[in-house]
Tab-separated table of N, CA and C in Angstrom:
chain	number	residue	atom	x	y	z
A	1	UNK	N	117.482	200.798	-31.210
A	1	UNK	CA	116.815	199.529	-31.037
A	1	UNK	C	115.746	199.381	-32.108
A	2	UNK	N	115.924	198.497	-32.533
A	2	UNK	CA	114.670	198.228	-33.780
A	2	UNK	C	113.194	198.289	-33.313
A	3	UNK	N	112.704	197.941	-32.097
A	3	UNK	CA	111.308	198.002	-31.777
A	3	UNK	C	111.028	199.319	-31.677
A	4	UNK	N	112.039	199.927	-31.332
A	4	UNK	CA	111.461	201.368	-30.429
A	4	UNK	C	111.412	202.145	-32.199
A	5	UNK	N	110.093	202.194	-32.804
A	5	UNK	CA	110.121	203.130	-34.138
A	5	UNK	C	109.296	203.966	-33.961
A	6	UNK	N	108.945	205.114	-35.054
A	6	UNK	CA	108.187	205.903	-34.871
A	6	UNK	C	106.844	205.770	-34.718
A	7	UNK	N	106.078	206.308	-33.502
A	7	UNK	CA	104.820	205.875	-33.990
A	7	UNK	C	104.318	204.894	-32.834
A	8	UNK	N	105.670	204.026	-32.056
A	8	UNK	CA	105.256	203.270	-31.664
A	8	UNK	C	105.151	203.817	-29.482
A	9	UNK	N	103.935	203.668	-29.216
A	9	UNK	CA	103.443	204.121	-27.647
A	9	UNK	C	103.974	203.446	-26.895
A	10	UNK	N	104.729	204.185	-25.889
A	10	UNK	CA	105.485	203.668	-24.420
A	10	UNK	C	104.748	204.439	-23.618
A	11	UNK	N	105.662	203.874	-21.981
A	11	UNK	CA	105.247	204.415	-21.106
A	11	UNK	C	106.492	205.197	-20.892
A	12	UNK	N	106.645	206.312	-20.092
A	12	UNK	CA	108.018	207.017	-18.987
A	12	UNK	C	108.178	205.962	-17.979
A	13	UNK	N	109.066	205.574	-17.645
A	13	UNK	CA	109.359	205.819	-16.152
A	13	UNK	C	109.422	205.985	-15.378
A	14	UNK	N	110.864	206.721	-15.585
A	14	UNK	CA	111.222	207.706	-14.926
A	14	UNK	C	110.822	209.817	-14.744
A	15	UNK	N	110.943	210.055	-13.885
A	15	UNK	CA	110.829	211.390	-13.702
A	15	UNK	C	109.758	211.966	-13.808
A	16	UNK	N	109.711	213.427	-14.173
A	16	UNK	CA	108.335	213.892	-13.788
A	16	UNK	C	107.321	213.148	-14.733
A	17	UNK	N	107.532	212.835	-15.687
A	17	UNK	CA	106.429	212.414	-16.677
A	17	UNK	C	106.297	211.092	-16.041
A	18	UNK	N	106.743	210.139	-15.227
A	18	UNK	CA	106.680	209.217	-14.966
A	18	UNK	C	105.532	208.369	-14.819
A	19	UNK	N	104.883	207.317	-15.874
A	19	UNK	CA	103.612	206.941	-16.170
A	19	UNK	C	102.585	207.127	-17.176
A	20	UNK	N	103.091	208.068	-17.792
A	20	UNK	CA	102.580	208.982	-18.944
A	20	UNK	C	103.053	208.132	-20.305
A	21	UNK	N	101.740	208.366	-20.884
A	21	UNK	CA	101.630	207.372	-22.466
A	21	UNK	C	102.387	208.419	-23.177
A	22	UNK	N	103.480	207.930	-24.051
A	22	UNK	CA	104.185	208.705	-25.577
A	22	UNK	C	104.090	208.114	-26.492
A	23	UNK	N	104.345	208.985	-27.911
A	23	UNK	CA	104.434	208.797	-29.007
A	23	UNK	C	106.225	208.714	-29.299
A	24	UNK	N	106.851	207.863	-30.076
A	24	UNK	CA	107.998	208.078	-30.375
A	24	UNK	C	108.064	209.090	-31.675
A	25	UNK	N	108.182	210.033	-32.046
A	25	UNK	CA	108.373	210.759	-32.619
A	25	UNK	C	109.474	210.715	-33.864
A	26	UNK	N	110.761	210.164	-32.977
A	26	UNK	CA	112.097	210.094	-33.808
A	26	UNK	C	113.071	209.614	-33.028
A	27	UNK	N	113.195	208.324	-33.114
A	27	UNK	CA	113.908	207.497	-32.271
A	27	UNK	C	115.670	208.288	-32.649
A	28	UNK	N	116.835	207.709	-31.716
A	28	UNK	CA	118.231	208.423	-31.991
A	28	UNK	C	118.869	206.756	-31.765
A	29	UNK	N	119.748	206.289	-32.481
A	29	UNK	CA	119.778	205.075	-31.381
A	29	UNK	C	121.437	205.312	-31.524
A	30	UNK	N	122.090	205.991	-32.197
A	30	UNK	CA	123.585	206.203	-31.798
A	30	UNK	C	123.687	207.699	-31.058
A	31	UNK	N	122.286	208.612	-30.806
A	31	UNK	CA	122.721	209.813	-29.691
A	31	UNK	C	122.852	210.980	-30.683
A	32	UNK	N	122.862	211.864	-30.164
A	32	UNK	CA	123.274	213.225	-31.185
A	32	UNK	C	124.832	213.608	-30.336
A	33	UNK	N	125.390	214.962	-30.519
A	33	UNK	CA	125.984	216.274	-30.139
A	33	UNK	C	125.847	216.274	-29.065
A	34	UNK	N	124.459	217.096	-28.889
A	34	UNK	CA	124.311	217.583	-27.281
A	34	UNK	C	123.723	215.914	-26.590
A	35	UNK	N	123.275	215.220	-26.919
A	35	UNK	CA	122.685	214.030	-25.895
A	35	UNK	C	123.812	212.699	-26.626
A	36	UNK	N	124.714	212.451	-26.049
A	36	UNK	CA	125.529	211.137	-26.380
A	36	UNK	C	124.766	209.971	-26.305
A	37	UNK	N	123.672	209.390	-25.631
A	37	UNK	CA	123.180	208.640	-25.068
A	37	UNK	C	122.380	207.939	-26.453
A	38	UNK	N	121.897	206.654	-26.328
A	38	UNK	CA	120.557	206.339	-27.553
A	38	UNK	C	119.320	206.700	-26.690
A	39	UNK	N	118.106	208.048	-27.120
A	39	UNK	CA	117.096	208.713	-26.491
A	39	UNK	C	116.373	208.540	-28.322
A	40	UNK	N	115.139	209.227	-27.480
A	40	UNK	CA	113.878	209.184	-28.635
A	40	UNK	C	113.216	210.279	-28.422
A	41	UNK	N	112.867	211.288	-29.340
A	41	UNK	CA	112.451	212.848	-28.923
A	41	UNK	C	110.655	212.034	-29.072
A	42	UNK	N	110.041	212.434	-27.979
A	42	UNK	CA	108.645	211.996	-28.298
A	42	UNK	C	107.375	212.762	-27.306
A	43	UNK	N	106.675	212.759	-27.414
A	43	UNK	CA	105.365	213.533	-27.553
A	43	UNK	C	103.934	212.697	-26.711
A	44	UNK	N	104.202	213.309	-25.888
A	44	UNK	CA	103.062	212.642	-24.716
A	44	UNK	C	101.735	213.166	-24.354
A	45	UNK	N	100.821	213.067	-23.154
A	45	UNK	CA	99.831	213.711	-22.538
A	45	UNK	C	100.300	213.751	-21.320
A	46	UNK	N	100.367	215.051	-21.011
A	46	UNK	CA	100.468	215.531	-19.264
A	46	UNK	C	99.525	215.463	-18.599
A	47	UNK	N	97.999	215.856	-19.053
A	47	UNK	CA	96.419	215.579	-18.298
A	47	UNK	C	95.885	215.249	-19.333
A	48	UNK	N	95.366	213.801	-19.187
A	48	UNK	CA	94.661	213.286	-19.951
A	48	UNK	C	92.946	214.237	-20.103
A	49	UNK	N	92.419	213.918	-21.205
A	49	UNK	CA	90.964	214.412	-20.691
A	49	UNK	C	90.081	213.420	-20.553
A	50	UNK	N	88.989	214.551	-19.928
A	50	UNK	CA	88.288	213.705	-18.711
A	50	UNK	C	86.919	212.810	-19.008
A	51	UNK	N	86.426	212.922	-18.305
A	51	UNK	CA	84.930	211.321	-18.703
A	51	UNK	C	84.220	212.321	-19.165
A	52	UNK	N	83.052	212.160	-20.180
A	52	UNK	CA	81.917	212.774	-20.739
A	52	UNK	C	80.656	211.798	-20.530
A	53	UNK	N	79.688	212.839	-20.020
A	53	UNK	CA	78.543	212.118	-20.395
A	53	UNK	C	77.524	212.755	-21.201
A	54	UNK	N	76.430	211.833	-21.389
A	54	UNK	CA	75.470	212.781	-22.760
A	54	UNK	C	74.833	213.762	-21.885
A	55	UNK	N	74.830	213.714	-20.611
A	55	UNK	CA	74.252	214.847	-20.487
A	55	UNK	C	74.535	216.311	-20.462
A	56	UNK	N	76.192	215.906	-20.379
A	56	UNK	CA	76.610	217.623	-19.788
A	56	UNK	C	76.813	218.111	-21.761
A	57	UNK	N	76.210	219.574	-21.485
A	57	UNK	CA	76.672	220.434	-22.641
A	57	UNK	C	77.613	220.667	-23.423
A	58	UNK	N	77.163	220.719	-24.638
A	58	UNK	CA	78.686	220.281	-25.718
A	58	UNK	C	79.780	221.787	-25.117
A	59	UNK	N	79.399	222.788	-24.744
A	59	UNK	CA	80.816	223.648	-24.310
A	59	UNK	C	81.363	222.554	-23.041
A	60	UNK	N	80.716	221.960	-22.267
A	60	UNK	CA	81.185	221.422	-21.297
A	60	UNK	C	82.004	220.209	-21.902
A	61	UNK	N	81.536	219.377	-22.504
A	61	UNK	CA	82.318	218.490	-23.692
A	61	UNK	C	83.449	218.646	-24.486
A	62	UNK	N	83.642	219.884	-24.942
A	62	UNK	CA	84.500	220.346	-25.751
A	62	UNK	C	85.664	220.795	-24.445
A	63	UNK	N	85.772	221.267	-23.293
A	63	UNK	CA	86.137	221.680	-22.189
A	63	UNK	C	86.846	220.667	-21.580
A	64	UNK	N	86.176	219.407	-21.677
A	64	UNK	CA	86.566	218.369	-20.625
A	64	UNK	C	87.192	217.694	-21.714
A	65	UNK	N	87.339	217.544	-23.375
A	65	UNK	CA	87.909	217.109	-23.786
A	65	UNK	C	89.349	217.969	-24.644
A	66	UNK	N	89.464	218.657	-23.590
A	66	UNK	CA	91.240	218.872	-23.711
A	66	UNK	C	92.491	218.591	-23.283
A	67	UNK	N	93.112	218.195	-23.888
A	67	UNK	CA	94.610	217.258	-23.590
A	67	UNK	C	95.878	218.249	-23.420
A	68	UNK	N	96.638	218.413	-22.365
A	68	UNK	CA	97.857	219.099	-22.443
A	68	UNK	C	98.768	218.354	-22.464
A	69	UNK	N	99.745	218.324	-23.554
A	69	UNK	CA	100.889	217.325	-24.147
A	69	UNK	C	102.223	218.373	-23.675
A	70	UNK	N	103.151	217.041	-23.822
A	70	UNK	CA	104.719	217.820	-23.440
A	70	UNK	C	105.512	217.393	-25.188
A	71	UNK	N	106.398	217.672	-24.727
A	71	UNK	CA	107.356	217.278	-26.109
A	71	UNK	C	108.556	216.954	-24.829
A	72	UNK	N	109.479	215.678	-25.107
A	72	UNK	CA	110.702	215.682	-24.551
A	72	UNK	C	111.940	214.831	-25.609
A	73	UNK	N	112.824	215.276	-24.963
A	73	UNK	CA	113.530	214.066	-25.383
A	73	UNK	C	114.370	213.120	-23.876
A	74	UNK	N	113.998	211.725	-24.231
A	74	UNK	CA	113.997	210.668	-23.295
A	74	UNK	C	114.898	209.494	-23.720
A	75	UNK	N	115.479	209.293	-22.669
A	75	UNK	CA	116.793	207.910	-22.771
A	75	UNK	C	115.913	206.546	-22.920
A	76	UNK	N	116.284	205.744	-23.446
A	76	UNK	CA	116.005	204.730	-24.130
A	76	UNK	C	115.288	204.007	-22.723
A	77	UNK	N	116.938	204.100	-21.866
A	77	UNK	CA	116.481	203.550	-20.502
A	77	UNK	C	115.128	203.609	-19.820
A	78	UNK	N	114.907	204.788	-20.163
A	78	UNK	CA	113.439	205.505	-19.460
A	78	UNK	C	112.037	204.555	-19.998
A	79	UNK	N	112.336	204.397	-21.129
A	79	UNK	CA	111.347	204.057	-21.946
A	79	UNK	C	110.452	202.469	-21.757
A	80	UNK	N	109.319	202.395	-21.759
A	80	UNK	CA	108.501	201.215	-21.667
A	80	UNK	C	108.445	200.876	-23.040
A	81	UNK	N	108.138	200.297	-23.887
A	81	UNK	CA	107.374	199.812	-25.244
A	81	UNK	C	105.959	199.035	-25.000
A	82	UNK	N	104.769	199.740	-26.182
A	82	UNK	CA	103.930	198.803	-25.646
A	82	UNK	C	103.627	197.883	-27.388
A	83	UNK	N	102.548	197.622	-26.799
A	83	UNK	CA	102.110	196.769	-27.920
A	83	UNK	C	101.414	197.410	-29.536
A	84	UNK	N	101.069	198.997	-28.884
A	84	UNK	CA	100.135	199.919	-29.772
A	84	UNK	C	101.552	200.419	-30.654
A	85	UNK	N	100.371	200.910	-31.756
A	85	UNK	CA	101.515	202.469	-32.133
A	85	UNK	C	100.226	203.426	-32.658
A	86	UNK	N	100.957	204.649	-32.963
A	86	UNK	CA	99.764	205.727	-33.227
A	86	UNK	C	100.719	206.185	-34.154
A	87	UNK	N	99.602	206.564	-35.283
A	87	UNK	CA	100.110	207.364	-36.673
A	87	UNK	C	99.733	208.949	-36.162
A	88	UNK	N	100.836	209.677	-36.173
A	88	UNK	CA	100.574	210.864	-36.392
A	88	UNK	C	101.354	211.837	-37.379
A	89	UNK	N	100.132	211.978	-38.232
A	89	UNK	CA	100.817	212.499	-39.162
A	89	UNK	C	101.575	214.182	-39.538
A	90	UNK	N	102.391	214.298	-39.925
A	90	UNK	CA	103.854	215.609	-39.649
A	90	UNK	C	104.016	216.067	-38.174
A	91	UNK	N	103.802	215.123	-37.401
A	91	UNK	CA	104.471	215.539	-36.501
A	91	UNK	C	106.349	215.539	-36.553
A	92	UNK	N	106.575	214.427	-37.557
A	92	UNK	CA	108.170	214.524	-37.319
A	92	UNK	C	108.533	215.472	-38.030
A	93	UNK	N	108.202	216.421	-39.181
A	93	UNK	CA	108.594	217.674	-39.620
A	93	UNK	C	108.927	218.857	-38.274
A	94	UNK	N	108.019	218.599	-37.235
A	94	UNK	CA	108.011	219.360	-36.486
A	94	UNK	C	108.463	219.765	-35.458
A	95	UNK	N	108.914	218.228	-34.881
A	95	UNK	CA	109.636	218.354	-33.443
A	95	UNK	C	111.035	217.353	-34.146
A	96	UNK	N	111.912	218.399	-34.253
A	96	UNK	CA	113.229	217.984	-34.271
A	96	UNK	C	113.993	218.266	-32.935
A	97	UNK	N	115.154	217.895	-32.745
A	97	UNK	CA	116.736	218.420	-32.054
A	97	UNK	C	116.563	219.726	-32.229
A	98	UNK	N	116.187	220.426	-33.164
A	98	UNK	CA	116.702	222.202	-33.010
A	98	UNK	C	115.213	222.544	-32.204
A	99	UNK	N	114.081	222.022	-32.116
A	99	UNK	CA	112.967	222.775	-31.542
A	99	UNK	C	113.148	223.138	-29.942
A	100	UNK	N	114.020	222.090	-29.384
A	100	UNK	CA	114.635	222.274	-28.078
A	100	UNK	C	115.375	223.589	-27.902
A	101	UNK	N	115.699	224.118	-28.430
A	101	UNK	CA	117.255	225.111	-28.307
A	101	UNK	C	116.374	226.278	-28.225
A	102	UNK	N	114.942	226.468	-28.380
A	102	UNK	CA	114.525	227.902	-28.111
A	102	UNK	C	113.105	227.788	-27.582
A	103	UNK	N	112.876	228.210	-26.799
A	103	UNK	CA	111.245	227.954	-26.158
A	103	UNK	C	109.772	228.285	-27.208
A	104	UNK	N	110.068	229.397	-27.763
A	104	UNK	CA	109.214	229.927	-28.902
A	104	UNK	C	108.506	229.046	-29.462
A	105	UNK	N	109.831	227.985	-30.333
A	105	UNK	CA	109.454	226.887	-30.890
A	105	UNK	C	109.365	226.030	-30.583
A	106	UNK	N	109.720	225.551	-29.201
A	106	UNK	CA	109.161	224.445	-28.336
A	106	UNK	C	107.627	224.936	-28.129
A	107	UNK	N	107.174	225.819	-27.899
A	107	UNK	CA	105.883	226.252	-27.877
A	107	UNK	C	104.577	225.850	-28.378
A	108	UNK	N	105.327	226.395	-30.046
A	108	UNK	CA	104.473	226.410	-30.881
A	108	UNK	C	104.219	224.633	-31.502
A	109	UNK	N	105.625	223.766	-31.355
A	109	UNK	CA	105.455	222.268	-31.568
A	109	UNK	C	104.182	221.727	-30.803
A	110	UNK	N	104.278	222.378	-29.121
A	110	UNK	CA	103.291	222.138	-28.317
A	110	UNK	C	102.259	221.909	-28.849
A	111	UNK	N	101.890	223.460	-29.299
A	111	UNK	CA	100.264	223.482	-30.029
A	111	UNK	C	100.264	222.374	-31.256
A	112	UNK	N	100.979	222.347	-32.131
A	112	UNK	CA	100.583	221.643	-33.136
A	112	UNK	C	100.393	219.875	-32.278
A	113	UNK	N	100.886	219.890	-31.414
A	113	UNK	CA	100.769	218.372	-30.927
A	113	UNK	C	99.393	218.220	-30.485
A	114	UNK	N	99.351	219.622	-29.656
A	114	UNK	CA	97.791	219.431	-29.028
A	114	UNK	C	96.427	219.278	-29.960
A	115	UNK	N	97.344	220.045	-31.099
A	115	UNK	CA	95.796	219.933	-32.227
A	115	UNK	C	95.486	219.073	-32.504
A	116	UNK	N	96.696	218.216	-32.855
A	116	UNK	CA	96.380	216.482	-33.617
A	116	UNK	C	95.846	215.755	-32.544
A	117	UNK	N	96.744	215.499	-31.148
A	117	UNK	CA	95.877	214.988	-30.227
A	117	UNK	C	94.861	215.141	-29.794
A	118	UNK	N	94.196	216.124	-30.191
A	118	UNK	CA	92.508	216.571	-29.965
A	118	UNK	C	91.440	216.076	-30.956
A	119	UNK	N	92.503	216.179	-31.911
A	119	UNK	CA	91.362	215.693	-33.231
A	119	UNK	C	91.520	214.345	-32.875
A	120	UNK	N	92.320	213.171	-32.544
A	120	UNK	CA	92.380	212.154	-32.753
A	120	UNK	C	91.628	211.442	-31.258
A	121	UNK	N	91.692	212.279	-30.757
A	121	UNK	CA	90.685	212.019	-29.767
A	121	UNK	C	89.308	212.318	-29.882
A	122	UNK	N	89.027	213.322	-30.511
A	122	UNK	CA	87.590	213.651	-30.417
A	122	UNK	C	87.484	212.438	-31.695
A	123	UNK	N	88.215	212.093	-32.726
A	123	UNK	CA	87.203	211.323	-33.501
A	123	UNK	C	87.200	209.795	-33.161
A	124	UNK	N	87.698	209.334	-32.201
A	124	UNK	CA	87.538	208.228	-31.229
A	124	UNK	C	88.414	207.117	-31.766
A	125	UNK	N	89.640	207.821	-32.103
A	125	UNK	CA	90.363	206.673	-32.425
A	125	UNK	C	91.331	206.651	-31.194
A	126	UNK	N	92.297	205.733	-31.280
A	126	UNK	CA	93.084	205.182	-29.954
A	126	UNK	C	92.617	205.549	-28.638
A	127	UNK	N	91.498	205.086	-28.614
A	127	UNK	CA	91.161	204.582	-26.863
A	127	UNK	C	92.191	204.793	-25.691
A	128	UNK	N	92.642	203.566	-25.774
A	128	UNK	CA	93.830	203.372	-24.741
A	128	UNK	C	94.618	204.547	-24.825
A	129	UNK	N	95.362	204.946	-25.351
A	129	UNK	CA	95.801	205.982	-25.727
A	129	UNK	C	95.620	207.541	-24.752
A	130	UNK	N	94.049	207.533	-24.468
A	130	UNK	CA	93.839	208.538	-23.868
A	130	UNK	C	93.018	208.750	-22.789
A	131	UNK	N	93.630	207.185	-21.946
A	131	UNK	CA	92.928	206.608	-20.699
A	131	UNK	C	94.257	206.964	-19.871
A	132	UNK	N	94.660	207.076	-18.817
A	132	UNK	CA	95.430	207.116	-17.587
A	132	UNK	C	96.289	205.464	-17.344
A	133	UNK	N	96.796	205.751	-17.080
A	133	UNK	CA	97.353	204.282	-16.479
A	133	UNK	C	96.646	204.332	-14.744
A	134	UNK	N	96.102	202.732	-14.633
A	134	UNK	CA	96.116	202.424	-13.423
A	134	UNK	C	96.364	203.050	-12.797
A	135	UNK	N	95.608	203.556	-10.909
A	135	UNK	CA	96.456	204.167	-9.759
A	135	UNK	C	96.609	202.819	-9.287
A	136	UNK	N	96.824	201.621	-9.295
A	136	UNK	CA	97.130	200.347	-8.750
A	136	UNK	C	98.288	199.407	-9.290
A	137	UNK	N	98.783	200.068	-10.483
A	137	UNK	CA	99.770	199.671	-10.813
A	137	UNK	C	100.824	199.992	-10.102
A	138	UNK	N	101.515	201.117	-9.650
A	138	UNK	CA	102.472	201.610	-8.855
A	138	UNK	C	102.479	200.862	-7.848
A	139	UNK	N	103.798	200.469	-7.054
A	139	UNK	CA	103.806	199.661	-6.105
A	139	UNK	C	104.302	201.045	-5.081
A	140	UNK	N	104.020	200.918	-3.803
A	140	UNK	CA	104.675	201.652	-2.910
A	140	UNK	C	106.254	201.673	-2.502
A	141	UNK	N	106.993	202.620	-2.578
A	141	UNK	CA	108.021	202.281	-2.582
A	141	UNK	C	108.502	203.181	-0.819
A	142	UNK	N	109.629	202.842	-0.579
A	142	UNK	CA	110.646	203.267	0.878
A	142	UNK	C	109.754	202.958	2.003
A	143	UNK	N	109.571	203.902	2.748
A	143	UNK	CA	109.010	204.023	4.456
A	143	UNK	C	107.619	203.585	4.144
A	144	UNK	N	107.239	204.154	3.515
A	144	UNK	CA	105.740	203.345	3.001
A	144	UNK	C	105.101	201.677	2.969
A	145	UNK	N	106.562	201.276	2.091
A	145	UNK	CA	106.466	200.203	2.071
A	145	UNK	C	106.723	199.517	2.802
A	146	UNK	N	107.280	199.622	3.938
A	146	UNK	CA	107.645	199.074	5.258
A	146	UNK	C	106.662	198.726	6.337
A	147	UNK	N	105.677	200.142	6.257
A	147	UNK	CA	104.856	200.148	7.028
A	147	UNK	C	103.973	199.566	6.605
A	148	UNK	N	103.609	199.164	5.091
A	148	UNK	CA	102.695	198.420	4.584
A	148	UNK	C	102.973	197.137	5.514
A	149	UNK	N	103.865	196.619	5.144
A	149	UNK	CA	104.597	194.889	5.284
A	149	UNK	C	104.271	195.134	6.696
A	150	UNK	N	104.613	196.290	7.882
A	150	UNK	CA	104.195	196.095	9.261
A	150	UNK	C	103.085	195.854	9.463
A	151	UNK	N	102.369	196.697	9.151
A	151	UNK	CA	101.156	196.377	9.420
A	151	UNK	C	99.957	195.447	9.093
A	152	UNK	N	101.073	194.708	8.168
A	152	UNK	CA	100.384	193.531	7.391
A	152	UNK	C	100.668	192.186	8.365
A	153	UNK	N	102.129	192.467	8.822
A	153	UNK	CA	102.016	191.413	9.869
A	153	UNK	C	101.452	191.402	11.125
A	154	UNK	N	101.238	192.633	11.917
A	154	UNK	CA	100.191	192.805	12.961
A	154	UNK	C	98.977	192.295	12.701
A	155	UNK	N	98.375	192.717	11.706
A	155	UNK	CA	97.234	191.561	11.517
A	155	UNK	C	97.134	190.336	11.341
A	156	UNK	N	98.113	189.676	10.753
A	156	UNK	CA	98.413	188.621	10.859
A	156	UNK	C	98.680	188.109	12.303
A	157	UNK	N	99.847	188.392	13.018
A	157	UNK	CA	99.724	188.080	14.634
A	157	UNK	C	98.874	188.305	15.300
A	158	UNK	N	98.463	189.398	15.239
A	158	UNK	CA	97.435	189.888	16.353
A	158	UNK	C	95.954	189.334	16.065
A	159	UNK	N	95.904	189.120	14.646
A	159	UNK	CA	94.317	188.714	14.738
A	159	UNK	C	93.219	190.387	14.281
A	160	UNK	N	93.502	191.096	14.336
A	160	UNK	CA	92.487	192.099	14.031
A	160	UNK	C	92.713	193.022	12.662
């Protein structure tokens, strides 16, 4: 798909990452070998880091501003597009199709992701980027949502 390029920030979906801001890394749009599908190998935050204030101590600062990133590769389907993109630079030297096939080097891609995302956070560029999505965006979904709608109409009938 032409929008979905490198660089440019979605959301997941689906699955465990589900909600989580990415980087597209290296879009596929006819599929490889092992993944037939059109997916995009890309590079996210699993725990965002956290609020700072001037008062707490720069070890405490430096502490609260660490990011743990995943590397995946994700179906097109999965994928949100937003309006941002983020330059990061050699990351695509780094996380190819072969970094998957051995943990070592899925590893070590890790770290190099985490470095850049640290620096690019500590020097205060992309904001949004390294905020959370909404807990109010999610809508409730199954038995939940049922009981929402019930109990929405009891108050309504009943008055209380």
């Amino acid at each position: 798909m032409k929008f979905l390029k490198v660089g440019r920030v979605a959301i997941i979906t689906r699955g465990r990452y589900a909600g989580k801001k990415v980087v597209i890394i290296q879009p596929l749009d006819s599929g490889s070998k092992s993944h037939s599908f059109p997916h995009a190998l890309v590079a996210g935050i699993e725990r965002y880091p956290s609020q700072i204030t001037r008062r707490m101590s720069k070890a405490r600062q430096a502490k609260r501003s660490k990011v743990k990133p995943f590397i995946k590769i994700v179906n097109y389907n999965h994928l949100m597009p937003t309006r941002y993109t983020l330059e990061l630079e050699g990351l695509k030297n780094v996380i190819t199709n072969d970094t998957f096939k051995e943990p070592s080097q899925r590893e070590e891609a890790k770290k190099t992701v985490k470095k850049s995302l640290e620096e690019r956070y500590t020097t205060g560029k992309n904001r949004w980027f390294f905020t959370p999505l909404s807990k109010f965006i999610s809508i409730p979904s199954g038995i939940r949502w049922v009981r929402i709608a019930y109990r929405l109409l009891l108050t309504i009938n009943t008055g209380f």
